Tab-separated table of C-alpha atoms in Angstrom:
chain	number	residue	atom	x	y	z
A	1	UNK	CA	-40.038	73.926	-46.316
A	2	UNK	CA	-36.443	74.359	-47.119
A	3	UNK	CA	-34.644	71.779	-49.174
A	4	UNK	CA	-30.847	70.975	-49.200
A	5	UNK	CA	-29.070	68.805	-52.230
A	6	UNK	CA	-26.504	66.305	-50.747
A	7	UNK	CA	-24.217	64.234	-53.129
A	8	UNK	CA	-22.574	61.308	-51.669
A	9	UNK	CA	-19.424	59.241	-53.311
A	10	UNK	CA	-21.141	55.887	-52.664
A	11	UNK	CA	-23.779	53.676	-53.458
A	12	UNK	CA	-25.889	54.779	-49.985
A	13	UNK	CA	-25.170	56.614	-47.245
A	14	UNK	CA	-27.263	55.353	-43.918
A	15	UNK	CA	-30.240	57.846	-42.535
A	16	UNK	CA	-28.967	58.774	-39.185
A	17	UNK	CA	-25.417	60.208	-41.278
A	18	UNK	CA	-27.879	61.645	-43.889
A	19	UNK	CA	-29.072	63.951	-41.258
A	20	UNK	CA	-25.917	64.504	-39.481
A	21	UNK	CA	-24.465	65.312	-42.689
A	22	UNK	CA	-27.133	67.703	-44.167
A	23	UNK	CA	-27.381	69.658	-40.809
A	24	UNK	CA	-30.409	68.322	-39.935
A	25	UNK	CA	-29.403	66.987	-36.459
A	26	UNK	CA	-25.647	68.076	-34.675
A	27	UNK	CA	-25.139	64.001	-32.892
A	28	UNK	CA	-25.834	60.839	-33.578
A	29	UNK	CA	-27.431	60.419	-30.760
A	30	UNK	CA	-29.963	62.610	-31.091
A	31	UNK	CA	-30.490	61.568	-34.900
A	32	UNK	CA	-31.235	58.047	-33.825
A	33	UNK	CA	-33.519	59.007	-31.150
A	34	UNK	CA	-36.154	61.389	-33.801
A	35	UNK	CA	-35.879	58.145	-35.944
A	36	UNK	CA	-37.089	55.595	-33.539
A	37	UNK	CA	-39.816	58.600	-32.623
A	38	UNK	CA	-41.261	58.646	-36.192
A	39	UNK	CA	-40.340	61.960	-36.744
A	40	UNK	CA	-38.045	61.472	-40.018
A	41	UNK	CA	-39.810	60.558	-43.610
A	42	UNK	CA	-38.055	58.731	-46.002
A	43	UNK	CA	-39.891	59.681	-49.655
A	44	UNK	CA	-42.829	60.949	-48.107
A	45	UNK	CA	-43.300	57.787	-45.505
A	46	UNK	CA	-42.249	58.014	-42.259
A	47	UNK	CA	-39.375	55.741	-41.576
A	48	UNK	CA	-37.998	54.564	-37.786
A	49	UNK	CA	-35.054	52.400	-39.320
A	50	UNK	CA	-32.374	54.620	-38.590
A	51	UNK	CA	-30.020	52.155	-40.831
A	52	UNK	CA	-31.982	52.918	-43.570
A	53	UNK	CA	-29.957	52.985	-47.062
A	54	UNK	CA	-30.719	56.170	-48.767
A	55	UNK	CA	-29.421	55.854	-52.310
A	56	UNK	CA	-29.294	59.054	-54.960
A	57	UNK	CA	-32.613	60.213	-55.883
A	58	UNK	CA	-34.472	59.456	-52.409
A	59	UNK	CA	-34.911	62.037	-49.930
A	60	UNK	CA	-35.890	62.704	-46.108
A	61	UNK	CA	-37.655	65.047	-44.453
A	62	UNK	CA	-36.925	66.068	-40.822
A	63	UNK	CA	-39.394	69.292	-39.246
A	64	UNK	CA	-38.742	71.914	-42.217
A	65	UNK	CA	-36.181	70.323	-44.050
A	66	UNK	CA	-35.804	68.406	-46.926
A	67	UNK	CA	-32.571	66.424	-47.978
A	68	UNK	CA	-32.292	65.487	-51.497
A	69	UNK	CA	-29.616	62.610	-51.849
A	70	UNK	CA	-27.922	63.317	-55.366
């Protein structure tokens, strides 16, 4: 399991830009489509609001990689 630390300037930043953002996915597209599948976790739970507010100290797990919000 590989695990990448992501700081964002705001408050949240949304799931589906999460991944985009940490490499985890290359479109949007394609991030909202392993959402709605139930293939992302959000803090160990698997999450299919692509939406989602992820706020510093949560994290989400896509295949082998972790994203740590900071």
């Amino acid at each position: 399991m590989k695990t990448k630390k992501i700081k964002i300037e705001g408050e949240f930043i949304r799931l589906q830009d999460l991944l985009k953002l940490g490499g985890a996915i290359d479109t949007g597209g394609r991030a909202k489509n392993v959402i709605q599948n139930g293939e992302v976790k959000v803090n160990g739970e698997i999450c299919t609001m692509r939406g989602k507010k992820i706020r510093p100290g949560d994290s989400a797990e896509f295949k082998d990689l972790v994203l740590i919000v900071e």
